[in-house]
Amino acid sequence: MKTVILAEKPSQARSYVEAFQNSTKKQGYYAVSDPVLPNETFITYGFGHLVELATPETYDKKYKQWDLSNLPILPEKYKFIVPKDKKAQFKIVSDLLKEADQIIVATDSDREGENIAWSIMTKAQIDLKSKDIKRLWINSLEKETILHGFKNLKNGWEFYPAYQEAQTRIISDWLIGTNGSPLYTLELQKAGLQGVYSIGRVQTPTLYLVYKRDLEIKNFKPEPYLELNAEIDANSQKFVAKLDPYKRFLDESQLITFMSAKSLEKGLQGGLIKDIQKSHKKTASPRLFSLSSLQSEINKRYHASASDTLQAVQNLYEAKMLTYPRTDCNFITEQEFNYLKENLNGYLSFVSNNISLNNLEPNKRYVNSEKVQEHHAIIVTKTVPSKEEISKFTPLEQRIYNLVLRTTLAMFADPYEYEETIILTEVGSAIFKASGNVPKNNGWKNLFSEYKTEEKEETSTLPDLEINQAVQVNLKTDQKETNPPVPYTEGTLITAMKTAGKTIDDEEAQKILKDTEGIGTEATRANVLEVLKKRGYLVTEKNKLHVSQQGTTLCKAVELEPLLTSAEMTAKWEKALKQISNKKRTQENFLEQIKKFILKLIADVPNEVAQSDVLSNQIKAQIDSQNKEEVEAQITDCPKCKTGKIVDKGTFYGCTNYKADEPCKFTLPKKWSNKSLPKTAIKDLITSGQTKEIKGFKSKAGKSFSAKLQLSDNKLSFVFTDKKKK
C-alpha cells in the first residue's frame, strides 16, 4: 500500500520528517519510514495555496477592463487554477496523490488547512472515492505529538464539510469583491475621484466600525458637570470619599438644591462614621489565550500589530514552543493540564521570582473538555527550551513566549487575595463612600511583577476607625467634563470584530467561543486589518487607528447599503458559513443569497452615489485635498514634456504625465550609489543641471565618498571637486 502524507508547506513537512526514524529527500517530497507508518510512505507539500480561484478575465477577456455594463459577474461554475510559479510542485504532488492508495491530510488542523488539501486533491482530478483518506489532527509539532497523531488518524471525510465552508467563504468574498469594487470605483470616478475603491465582505464592515468610532469622537461635545466629594480627617489621617449613591450635577443650582435638601454646606463641617465593611476577596488569574485575546493583549502591552503577533506565534508554533495558534478557544482539556503539571519545574526556570504553584487540580475556569472542539487555548508545549534557545528568537517572539508561559503558569498559582475596606461617612443626611484594598497574597500577580508595561493596580489604605466615630469633613466641588469615546487600537478592533462591534471588556470577550456571531475568523482578522492599512483606508497614529480621507469617502459611499457596512449582518453571514461545516446549510444556498445581494447592489448603488449630498460634499473635499497635496508634492516643471510636474512617485521621481494619453517617461532615481536623493537635489539637477556636494555615497567597495551629481542628456554622473573619488 502506497501512502502519501500531504503537508501544507515545506517547514511543516520537515517537522514531520524529523519525527520519523528514516527519511530520504527527493525533488518536492520525502520518502519516510517509521513503525507508526505503512511500509511505503511519502511526504509531499504545497506552498500554502497551490490552487487558487481564477481571476474574472479567465472567464471572459472583457472582464480585464472594468466596465459597468459587464456587471454582474456571476459564473455558473467557478474555475480554480494553479499559478505558474507553483505548477512544478503541483505536478509532483498531483502525481504522488494519483498513485497513492492512502492519503493522509496533514495540513494545518483548521478550515483553511482543509481547503488547501482538498483543493489540491480536487484539482488533481483523482478519484477520491477510491482512496482511503485519513486526517492528522494535532495541536503541536513536537515529535511525541506528531507520532501520537499518526497512530490515531481520523477519517478524512469527516472534515470535508469544513472544506466546503472554506471554499464557500472564498467564493462569496470573490463575488462581492469582483462586483462591488468595480461598481463603487467606477461610480466614484464618474463623480470625479481617481483611484480604486476596494469592497470586501469582511473588510468593509470592519472599516465602518472604525469610521463610526471616528465620527463619535469628532461629533462628541463634552458636557460639564460637578462632583461633590468629601475630604475626611480622622485623627489627622485624611482620605477622600465620594457621594453614595454617586450623583453628577449639571450646574451649580442643581448642586445647591441637593445640598440644601441634605443639610450640607461647602467647606468644613462635622461628620460621623456610619458603617465600616471589611471583606476578604480573591481574583482568579487571567483566562488562557485564544488568538484574538493574545493579539489584543500584545497590542495593548507592546503596540505590535495583529499581523505581526500572528506571524510571531506561528513561528513559535513551528519551533515547537507554543501550541497551535489559530484557535478561538480559551480552554484546555485534562490531557494538556496533566503535561503542564508534569513540566512545572522546567517552566519555572524562566521565572526569576519565587512563585508557589499550589493549584494542582483542574479548575473549570481553564480546564473544560466540553468547551474544546477543534483546538484548545494557546499554551506552552512539553518542550522546555533553554534561555539560550529563547534568546535567538526576535524580541516580539520572546515577549509572546514569556506572556503565554506566565499566563499558563498562573492557573497553577494562588489567586490574588486582598482585603477590601468600605467606610461610609454620614454628613448631614448624605452618605459618602470610600473604599481601599490591602493586598494579602499577591498569588499569580507575582508572575507578572517583572513586566514594566503591566498596568499597576491603584490601592489605597484607609485608616483604622470605629463606627460612630466623629470626624471632620471638608466638602469640595470638582468641575469635570465627560470624556469622548476612545479610538480603536488593533487590539480593541480585533475584539470588536470578534463580538460584531458589541462593547464588552476583555474578560467577557474571552468567554465567547464558537457561538460568537463575530466578523471574520481567528485566522483572517489580522489579514483584514493589513489589507485595510495597505490600501490606505486605515492609518495608525501612536497605536490608535483612524480612517483616512479616502477611507471616509468609501464609508460615506457604502453606508446606504446596510448589508455592506453592518457588522451584525456580516456576523450572521459568518454564522451561516459555519452551518455549512455542520451540514445544516449548503454551499448553493449561501451563494444564492450572496448573488441576490450583488444584484441589489448593482441596481441601487448608482442612484445612491449620484443622489447623496453627504457623499457629494465628501468627494469635493477629497478632490480639493488631493489637488492641494499634488501641488505641495510638485518639485519643479518637467524638463522633457514641459507641461507636467516632477513629483515623488514612490520608488522614483517622475512626471505627472507619466500615465497620460501621451505619457512622458522622464524619470530620476530616488537612490544613487546607496544614497537617497532629497527633493532639493532633484530640483537642482533639473533647474541647473548640477547639485551641491552630497555626502554619503558609497562605492562598490563599500567606501563612503562625497560628490556632486550632474544631469546631462537625461543621464546622471558624478562630479568630483578634487577630480578624484574619495
XYZ file of C-alpha atoms in Angstrom:
726
model
C 0.000 0.000 0.000
C 1.349 3.385 -1.025
C 0.662 6.226 1.434
C 1.112 9.923 0.701
C 1.163 12.491 3.525
C 0.141 15.947 2.295
C 1.629 18.827 4.333
C 0.749 22.490 3.899
C 4.268 23.821 3.337
C 7.917 22.695 3.382
C 8.583 23.706 7.010
C 5.625 21.647 8.221
C 6.778 18.675 6.144
C 10.256 18.939 7.721
C 8.707 18.825 11.204
C 7.008 15.538 10.295
C 10.182 14.172 8.715
C 12.193 14.981 11.851
C 9.734 12.931 13.924
C 10.261 9.760 11.853
C 13.160 7.319 12.106
C 14.297 7.392 8.471
C 13.899 9.786 5.555
C 15.322 10.462 2.111
C 14.885 13.851 0.462
C 13.605 13.855 -3.122
C 12.600 16.635 -5.507
C 9.449 18.101 -3.902
C 8.869 15.250 -1.452
C 10.435 12.836 1.063
C 10.465 9.059 1.306
C 9.997 8.201 5.005
C 9.763 5.160 7.251
C 8.791 4.645 10.867
C 6.949 1.993 12.914
C 3.851 4.258 13.006
C 3.711 4.423 9.180
C 2.732 1.962 6.456
C 5.622 0.358 4.549
C 5.693 2.676 1.503
C 5.127 6.248 2.683
C 5.963 9.627 1.147
C 5.555 13.185 2.419
C 4.882 15.978 -0.036
C 3.779 19.550 0.448
C 2.207 22.650 -1.006
C 3.480 26.196 -0.760
C 0.378 27.153 1.149
C -2.220 27.528 -1.603
C -1.192 25.584 -4.715
C -4.692 26.112 -6.117
C -6.403 29.499 -6.344
C -9.713 30.897 -7.567
C -9.313 32.196 -11.108
C -9.489 35.920 -11.868
C -12.514 37.304 -13.813
C -10.649 37.626 -17.133
C -10.138 33.845 -17.071
C -13.877 33.518 -17.700
C -14.016 36.234 -20.363
C -11.290 38.622 -21.580
C -13.765 41.526 -21.464
C -13.587 41.463 -17.659
C -9.953 42.584 -17.764
C -11.165 46.177 -18.187
C -13.694 47.336 -15.618
C -16.966 48.377 -17.197
C -20.369 48.783 -15.542
C -22.008 47.073 -18.498
C -20.102 43.865 -17.634
C -21.695 43.606 -14.189
C -22.799 41.386 -12.580
C -20.057 38.767 -12.841
C -21.749 35.577 -11.639
C -20.109 32.443 -13.103
C -22.234 29.318 -13.315
C -19.193 27.240 -12.398
C -16.107 28.522 -10.611
C -12.658 27.970 -12.048
C -9.622 27.120 -9.955
C -6.105 27.468 -11.308
C -2.521 26.669 -10.357
C -0.268 29.781 -10.506
C 2.672 29.494 -12.914
C 5.304 29.606 -10.181
C 3.657 26.658 -8.382
C 2.926 24.368 -11.330
C 6.102 22.288 -10.932
C 5.348 21.467 -7.285
C 1.682 20.866 -8.080
C 2.655 18.245 -10.668
C 4.860 16.464 -8.128
C 2.055 16.477 -5.554
C -0.591 15.523 -8.121
C 1.400 12.560 -9.454
C 2.043 11.231 -5.946
C -1.626 11.563 -4.973
C -2.794 9.729 -8.097
C -0.518 6.781 -7.277
C -1.498 6.690 -3.599
C -3.766 4.101 -2.038
C -3.990 6.107 1.156
C -3.839 9.895 1.512
C -3.172 11.468 4.906
C -4.222 15.113 5.026
C -1.607 16.732 7.286
C -2.106 20.412 6.509
C -2.846 22.833 9.364
C -5.667 21.488 11.510
C -8.255 24.108 10.573
C -10.722 25.038 7.839
C -8.053 26.713 5.736
C -5.905 23.591 6.007
C -8.835 21.531 4.728
C -9.331 23.989 1.887
C -5.679 23.788 0.839
C -5.623 19.976 0.890
C -8.989 19.254 -0.738
C -8.447 21.973 -3.378
C -5.217 20.229 -4.401
C -6.857 16.789 -4.437
C -9.852 18.067 -6.420
C -7.686 19.942 -8.956
C -5.536 16.835 -9.407
C -8.704 15.129 -10.713
C -8.111 11.945 -8.777
C -10.891 9.515 -7.917
C -11.236 10.494 -4.258
C -13.796 7.766 -3.555
C -11.208 5.152 -4.476
C -8.728 6.480 -1.917
C -8.515 5.795 1.802
C -8.412 9.387 3.112
C -7.229 9.985 6.679
C -6.732 13.152 8.704
C -3.849 14.065 11.030
C -5.255 16.359 13.730
C -2.709 17.709 16.207
C -2.145 20.778 18.385
C 1.645 20.930 18.354
C 4.581 19.996 16.126
C 6.520 18.201 18.852
C 7.806 14.751 17.932
C 5.732 12.935 20.576
C 2.534 14.725 19.480
C 3.195 14.032 15.789
C 3.792 10.306 16.379
C 0.710 10.061 18.603
C -1.296 11.795 15.869
C -0.173 9.339 13.187
C -1.112 6.451 15.476
C -4.596 7.930 15.912
C -5.597 9.209 12.475
C -9.165 10.365 11.907
C -11.481 9.697 8.988
C -10.612 12.372 6.409
C -14.140 12.557 5.006
C -15.431 13.834 8.363
C -13.614 17.105 7.592
C -14.897 17.519 4.024
C -17.706 19.930 5.127
C -15.037 22.224 6.621
C -13.506 22.402 3.117
C -16.919 23.251 1.678
C -17.290 26.057 4.230
C -13.824 27.462 3.485
C -14.410 27.266 -0.272
C -17.795 28.985 0.092
C -16.156 31.744 2.130
C -13.564 32.300 -0.613
C -16.131 32.285 -3.433
C -18.505 34.656 -1.619
C -15.653 37.072 -0.887
C -14.589 36.827 -4.537
C -18.122 37.570 -5.756
C -18.544 40.637 -3.564
C -15.070 41.978 -4.335
C -15.267 41.244 -8.065
C -18.606 43.036 -8.403
C -18.522 45.580 -5.579
C -15.046 47.011 -6.205
C -15.579 47.970 -9.884
C -19.140 49.110 -9.135
C -18.127 51.631 -6.464
C -14.854 52.572 -8.162
C -16.485 53.416 -11.475
C -19.374 55.292 -9.862
C -16.958 57.355 -7.744
C -14.780 58.011 -10.803
C -17.885 59.376 -12.537
C -18.129 61.818 -9.637
C -14.564 62.984 -10.254
C -12.447 60.805 -7.957
C -9.329 58.967 -9.000
C -8.076 55.616 -7.748
C -9.545 52.219 -6.970
C -12.023 51.589 -4.157
C -11.960 48.073 -2.758
C -15.064 46.386 -1.346
C -14.970 43.283 0.855
C -17.495 41.179 2.720
C -15.467 41.497 5.963
C -13.100 44.400 5.295
C -15.864 46.939 4.562
C -17.841 46.453 7.822
C -14.528 46.398 9.720
C -13.549 49.741 8.194
C -17.014 51.062 9.005
C -16.567 50.159 12.691
C -13.551 52.482 12.855
C -15.327 55.136 10.780
C -18.275 55.161 13.211
C -15.913 55.462 16.180
C -14.059 58.351 14.489
C -17.405 60.069 13.876
C -18.427 59.617 17.504
C -15.148 61.214 18.608
C -15.407 64.052 16.073
C -19.019 64.854 16.952
C -18.523 64.448 20.675
C -19.363 67.538 22.683
C -18.020 67.442 26.248
C -20.645 68.130 28.839
C -19.507 69.900 32.019
C -20.674 68.534 35.334
C -19.971 68.942 39.034
C -18.982 66.320 41.593
C -19.400 66.661 45.327
C -16.556 64.957 47.198
C -15.594 64.811 50.837
C -12.082 65.070 52.259
C -12.372 63.331 55.636
C -9.964 63.982 58.503
C -9.918 61.348 61.237
C -7.218 61.738 63.876
C -5.061 63.690 61.377
C -5.391 60.882 58.812
C -7.072 62.061 55.629
C -8.889 60.166 52.894
C -11.341 61.074 50.119
C -14.906 59.778 49.821
C -17.498 60.119 47.055
C -21.221 60.684 47.310
C -23.155 57.425 47.685
C -25.143 56.735 45.605
C -22.939 58.563 43.126
C -24.519 61.610 41.522
C -23.440 64.189 38.943
C -24.769 67.742 38.964
C -25.377 69.584 35.695
C -24.939 73.046 37.214
C -24.404 74.960 40.440
C -28.123 75.494 41.099
C -28.820 71.747 40.967
C -25.949 71.168 43.398
C -27.178 73.883 45.814
C -30.703 72.414 45.788
C -29.308 68.952 46.607
C -27.034 70.244 49.386
C -29.867 72.220 50.935
C -32.124 69.157 50.951
C -29.363 67.080 52.607
C -28.346 69.769 55.138
C -24.889 70.139 53.595
C -22.642 73.123 53.124
C -19.356 73.650 51.340
C -16.209 73.642 53.421
C -15.564 72.247 56.896
C -18.302 70.558 58.935
C -18.782 67.623 61.231
C -19.428 64.023 60.134
C -19.971 60.566 61.626
C -18.553 57.181 60.641
C -21.807 55.352 59.899
C -20.507 51.923 58.852
C -17.271 50.018 58.227
C -17.352 46.946 55.980
C -14.394 44.637 55.609
C -14.365 41.657 53.273
C -11.740 39.197 52.085
C -11.746 38.908 48.274
C -9.980 36.812 45.661
C -9.271 37.408 41.975
C -8.510 34.487 39.669
C -5.686 34.654 37.132
C -6.436 35.737 33.526
C -8.059 33.225 31.194
C -5.843 31.306 28.809
C -5.269 32.875 25.407
C -7.193 32.456 22.191
C -5.501 34.047 19.188
C -7.660 37.184 19.299
C -7.215 37.719 23.051
C -3.442 37.250 22.648
C -3.337 39.725 19.743
C -5.334 42.203 21.807
C -3.090 41.868 24.870
C 0.180 42.075 22.903
C -1.064 45.186 21.111
C -2.035 46.738 24.447
C 1.341 45.979 26.026
C 3.773 46.401 23.132
C 1.751 48.064 20.307
C 2.526 45.165 17.942
C 0.125 44.740 15.020
C -2.263 41.794 14.897
C -0.448 40.514 11.806
C 2.990 40.676 13.437
C 1.666 38.883 16.508
C 0.127 36.108 14.403
C 3.391 35.617 12.496
C 5.388 35.528 15.734
C 3.036 32.963 17.310
C 3.189 30.893 14.109
C 6.999 30.940 14.284
C 6.904 29.784 17.912
C 4.459 27.025 16.929
C 6.743 25.826 14.142
C 9.659 25.956 16.615
C 7.612 23.607 18.863
C 7.480 26.175 21.700
C 3.738 27.022 21.600
C 0.638 25.064 20.620
C -1.496 25.669 17.533
C -2.117 29.442 17.171
C -5.322 29.876 15.119
C -7.707 28.951 17.902
C -10.753 30.776 19.223
C -10.829 28.735 22.431
C -9.696 29.790 25.937
C -9.823 26.309 27.476
C -7.679 23.176 27.603
C -8.508 19.552 28.413
C -7.183 17.476 31.317
C -4.655 15.942 28.908
C -2.909 19.314 28.427
C -3.298 20.172 32.115
C -1.510 16.968 33.100
C 1.515 17.508 30.855
C 1.790 21.098 32.029
C 1.729 19.911 35.634
C 4.494 17.377 34.933
C 6.737 20.100 33.450
C 6.177 22.871 36.010
C 9.730 22.799 37.366
C 11.170 23.226 33.882
C 8.871 26.153 33.069
C 9.766 27.856 36.350
C 13.376 28.192 35.175
C 12.155 31.158 33.070
C 10.657 32.947 36.066
C 13.103 34.802 38.298
C 10.623 35.379 41.132
C 9.995 32.637 43.669
C 6.469 31.504 42.746
C 4.352 28.952 44.586
C 2.230 26.790 42.277
C -0.177 25.120 44.665
C -3.263 24.536 42.497
C -2.553 21.119 41.017
C -6.165 20.121 40.374
C -8.038 21.188 37.200
C -10.141 24.348 37.515
C -13.108 24.708 35.147
C -12.180 28.334 34.530
C -9.315 26.946 32.415
C -9.825 23.165 32.039
C -13.078 22.133 30.379
C -13.146 19.438 27.691
C -16.708 20.349 26.723
C -15.526 23.798 25.632
C -12.718 22.439 23.428
C -13.996 21.471 19.992
C -11.296 21.890 17.340
C -8.294 23.346 19.192
C -7.540 24.223 22.776
C -6.146 27.529 24.045
C -2.636 28.713 23.165
C -0.284 27.345 25.820
C 3.358 26.294 26.095
C 4.256 22.843 24.792
C 6.004 19.991 26.609
C 9.249 21.216 25.068
C 11.046 23.357 27.638
C 13.630 25.476 25.801
C 16.782 26.800 27.359
C 17.161 30.532 27.907
C 19.861 30.467 25.230
C 17.421 28.968 22.725
C 14.776 31.565 23.537
C 17.324 34.377 23.168
C 17.683 33.501 19.457
C 14.087 34.489 18.788
C 13.036 38.037 17.887
C 12.164 40.427 20.751
C 8.458 40.127 19.925
C 8.620 36.323 19.873
C 10.393 36.335 23.242
C 7.762 38.637 24.724
C 4.938 36.478 23.416
C 6.518 33.275 24.711
C 7.040 34.830 28.144
C 3.481 36.149 28.318
C 1.924 32.832 27.237
C 4.210 30.952 29.638
C 3.311 33.155 32.612
C -0.394 33.112 31.767
C -0.235 29.318 31.545
C 1.591 29.025 34.887
C -0.790 31.491 36.534
C -3.624 28.955 36.610
C -1.480 26.818 38.950
C -0.740 29.780 41.259
C -2.785 31.030 44.191
C -5.462 33.642 43.469
C -4.680 37.265 44.203
C -6.143 37.962 47.645
C -6.876 41.305 49.212
C -8.934 42.843 51.958
C -11.471 45.364 50.746
C -12.497 48.044 53.249
C -15.515 50.291 52.700
C -16.134 53.253 55.025
C -19.480 55.047 54.927
C -19.462 58.554 56.433
C -22.642 60.455 57.229
C -22.579 64.198 56.620
C -25.905 65.920 57.199
C -28.332 63.378 55.740
C -25.975 62.361 52.913
C -23.622 59.364 52.787
C -20.092 59.462 51.382
C -18.289 56.255 50.487
C -14.554 55.488 50.493
C -13.005 52.153 49.593
C -9.494 50.768 49.772
C -7.758 47.471 49.064
C -4.948 45.955 51.073
C -3.104 43.071 49.311
C -2.830 39.950 51.463
C -1.416 37.470 48.941
C -0.161 38.552 45.517
C -0.507 34.980 44.261
C -0.479 34.786 40.468
C 0.340 38.508 40.180
C 3.925 37.742 41.220
C 4.366 36.108 37.811
C 3.787 39.467 36.135
C 5.603 41.767 38.563
C 8.653 41.925 36.265
C 6.589 43.434 33.454
C 7.136 47.194 33.385
C 4.273 47.586 30.931
C 1.849 45.866 33.245
C -0.720 48.369 34.458
C -0.352 48.711 38.217
C -3.496 48.454 40.234
C -4.071 51.502 42.385
C -4.566 50.596 46.023
C -5.326 52.917 48.902
C -5.102 52.109 52.584
C -7.791 53.575 54.818
C -7.233 54.500 58.477
C -8.400 52.234 61.293
C -11.663 53.805 62.501
C -14.678 52.892 64.600
C -18.398 53.102 63.877
C -20.000 56.294 65.278
C -16.586 57.996 65.428
C -16.828 61.766 64.877
C -14.708 63.171 62.013
C -14.059 66.500 60.310
C -15.305 66.749 56.730
C -14.306 69.248 54.057
C -16.862 69.210 51.226
C -15.411 70.213 47.862
C -16.883 70.706 44.425
C -14.884 69.373 41.476
C -15.603 70.670 37.972
C -15.265 67.962 35.311
C -16.206 67.139 31.723
C -17.478 63.962 30.087
C -14.852 62.102 28.047
C -15.094 61.266 24.334
C -15.072 57.632 23.132
C -11.617 56.062 22.893
C -10.179 55.433 19.385
C -9.763 51.817 18.326
C -6.378 50.136 18.510
C -5.645 46.972 16.545
C -6.141 45.057 19.777
C -9.542 46.529 20.602
C -10.637 46.334 16.951
C -9.810 42.604 16.867
C -12.074 42.226 19.922
C -14.775 44.343 18.248
C -14.603 42.123 15.152
C -14.974 39.035 17.326
C -18.069 40.487 19.002
C -19.534 42.199 15.916
C -18.961 45.619 17.458
C -20.620 44.876 20.793
C -18.960 46.783 23.629
C -17.603 44.254 26.126
C -14.439 44.111 28.178
C -11.566 41.696 27.589
C -12.653 39.288 30.319
C -16.106 38.942 28.776
C -14.656 38.641 25.267
C -12.537 35.690 26.338
C -15.640 33.775 27.431
C -17.093 33.870 23.910
C -16.432 30.726 21.906
C -17.997 29.018 18.889
C -21.405 30.642 19.235
C -19.964 34.132 18.772
C -21.559 35.992 15.899
C -18.395 37.889 15.031
C -16.966 39.005 11.704
C -14.027 37.231 10.126
C -12.292 34.285 11.791
C -9.351 33.940 14.171
C -7.181 33.160 11.144
C -8.372 36.009 8.887
C -8.896 39.081 11.103
C -5.234 40.108 11.169
C -5.049 39.898 7.367
C -8.202 42.030 7.023
C -6.545 44.797 9.058
C -3.365 44.548 6.981
C -5.365 44.878 3.743
C -7.155 47.976 5.051
C -3.836 49.554 6.058
C -2.067 48.684 2.794
C -4.915 50.161 0.760
C -4.617 53.372 2.721
C -8.089 53.223 4.288
C -6.810 52.795 7.844
C -3.929 54.768 9.333
C -2.159 54.178 12.651
C -1.155 57.091 14.858
C 0.530 56.201 18.165
C -1.179 52.793 18.146
C -4.584 54.414 17.522
C -6.498 53.500 14.362
C -8.265 56.131 12.273
C -9.931 56.177 8.853
C -8.121 58.138 6.146
C -9.880 60.625 3.898
C -10.061 58.018 1.137
C -11.495 55.521 3.627
C -14.026 58.111 4.792
C -15.198 58.645 1.207
C -15.642 54.905 0.783
C -17.610 54.666 4.042
C -19.912 57.516 3.032
C -20.452 55.783 -0.308
C -21.358 52.390 1.158
C -23.301 53.455 4.253
C -26.613 53.402 2.383
C -26.152 49.640 1.978
C -26.535 48.118 5.491
C -25.526 44.654 4.299
C -22.114 46.047 3.355
C -21.489 48.068 6.493
C -23.326 46.234 9.250
C -21.075 44.178 11.496
C -24.187 42.432 12.843
C -25.320 41.394 9.353
C -21.831 40.209 8.411
C -21.775 38.195 11.645
C -24.971 36.443 10.534
C -23.243 35.540 7.292
C -20.365 34.108 9.320
C -22.826 32.027 11.295
C -24.420 30.805 8.077
C -20.993 29.806 6.750
C -20.328 27.784 9.899
C -23.627 25.978 9.315
C -22.119 24.556 6.125
C -19.476 22.782 8.251
C -22.258 21.450 10.456
C -24.210 20.208 7.409
C -27.138 22.486 8.268
C -26.779 24.606 5.126
C -25.474 24.026 1.593
C -22.918 25.975 -0.386
C -25.530 26.606 -3.085
C -27.974 28.073 -0.574
C -25.435 30.540 0.809
C -24.079 31.634 -2.581
C -27.627 32.214 -3.834
C -28.082 34.770 -1.028
C -24.819 36.475 -1.989
C -25.891 36.649 -5.645
C -29.209 38.292 -4.703
C -27.292 40.832 -2.625
C -24.962 41.616 -5.554
C -27.902 42.159 -7.910
C -29.411 44.552 -5.357
C -26.117 46.471 -5.154
C -25.886 46.868 -8.917
C -29.491 48.081 -9.089
C -29.279 50.551 -6.174
C -25.724 51.889 -5.883
C -25.623 54.160 -8.973
C -28.612 56.184 -7.726
C -27.318 56.197 -4.142
C -23.937 57.601 -5.194
C -25.459 60.145 -7.563
C -28.114 61.446 -5.147
C -26.231 61.590 -1.851
C -25.426 65.192 -0.883
C -23.289 63.973 2.019
C -21.167 61.887 -0.340
C -21.020 64.727 -2.880
C -19.584 67.074 -0.251
C -17.066 64.448 0.846
C -15.936 63.857 -2.746
C -15.438 67.590 -3.257
C -13.411 67.798 -0.024
C -11.259 64.841 -1.068
C -10.626 66.256 -4.551
C -9.624 69.604 -3.035
C -7.309 67.843 -0.605
C -5.759 65.717 -3.354
C -5.195 68.786 -5.520
C -3.534 70.562 -2.622
C -1.317 67.542 -1.894
C -0.354 67.289 -5.569
C 0.633 70.965 -5.682
C 2.673 70.622 -2.499
C 4.334 67.469 -3.848
C 5.419 69.130 -7.106
C 9.178 69.652 -7.175
C 9.543 71.578 -10.430
C 8.435 71.639 -14.098
C 9.184 68.603 -16.217
C 12.179 69.379 -18.461
C 11.012 66.952 -21.134
C 7.295 67.454 -21.848
C 7.187 70.987 -20.337
C 3.520 70.553 -19.308
C 3.895 68.107 -16.443
C 5.361 68.456 -12.974
C 8.075 66.329 -11.379
C 6.738 64.537 -8.270
C 7.659 61.701 -5.918
C 6.275 58.515 -7.493
C 7.112 56.283 -4.543
C 10.057 54.322 -5.946
C 11.300 57.076 -8.286
C 10.807 60.721 -9.259
C 8.742 61.190 -12.400
C 6.415 63.364 -14.401
C 2.726 63.822 -13.577
C 2.092 62.955 -17.233
C 3.690 59.526 -16.656
C 0.333 57.774 -17.254
C -1.276 60.305 -19.584
C -2.667 59.517 -23.041
C 0.678 60.647 -24.404
C 2.882 59.523 -21.498
C 6.015 61.367 -20.513
C 8.688 58.869 -19.451
C 11.088 61.304 -17.796
C 12.290 59.810 -14.503
C 15.079 60.227 -11.964
C 16.088 57.651 -9.350
C 15.348 58.087 -5.655
C 18.616 56.368 -4.786
C 22.072 56.657 -6.340
C 25.108 54.740 -5.099
C 23.311 53.772 -1.891
C 22.375 57.382 -1.162
C 18.744 58.543 -1.064
C 18.395 61.706 -3.142
C 16.372 64.500 -1.471
C 13.853 66.617 -3.381
C 16.189 69.614 -3.191
C 18.833 67.665 -5.126
C 16.281 66.650 -7.780
C 15.212 70.281 -8.192
C 18.836 71.405 -8.530
C 19.506 68.733 -11.173
C 16.533 69.792 -13.290
C 16.836 73.558 -12.918
C 20.644 73.987 -13.012
C 21.927 70.594 -14.180
C 24.026 70.031 -11.059
C 23.580 69.521 -7.316
C 25.567 70.864 -4.417
C 28.067 68.463 -2.907
C 26.274 65.495 -1.351
C 27.752 63.334 1.380
C 27.101 59.623 1.937
C 27.569 57.984 -1.463
C 29.107 54.508 -1.306
C 31.448 52.898 -3.811
C 31.187 49.238 -4.895
C 33.905 48.512 -2.353
C 31.689 49.981 0.363
C 33.691 53.180 0.921
C 31.811 56.413 1.598
C 32.520 59.488 -0.504
C 31.144 62.924 -1.317
C 30.444 64.321 -4.771
C 28.161 66.478 -6.838
C 25.680 64.976 -9.292
C 25.116 66.364 -12.748
C 22.364 65.703 -15.288
C 23.354 65.714 -18.944
C 21.295 64.231 -21.795
C 18.990 62.728 -19.157
C 21.934 60.804 -17.681
C 23.334 61.137 -14.162
C 27.048 61.273 -13.438
C 29.369 62.276 -10.590
C 31.379 65.483 -10.425
C 34.326 65.374 -8.007
C 35.720 68.650 -6.766
C 39.270 67.256 -6.468
C 38.900 65.153 -9.649
C 39.220 62.012 -7.512
C 36.689 59.775 -5.854
C 37.282 59.952 -2.162
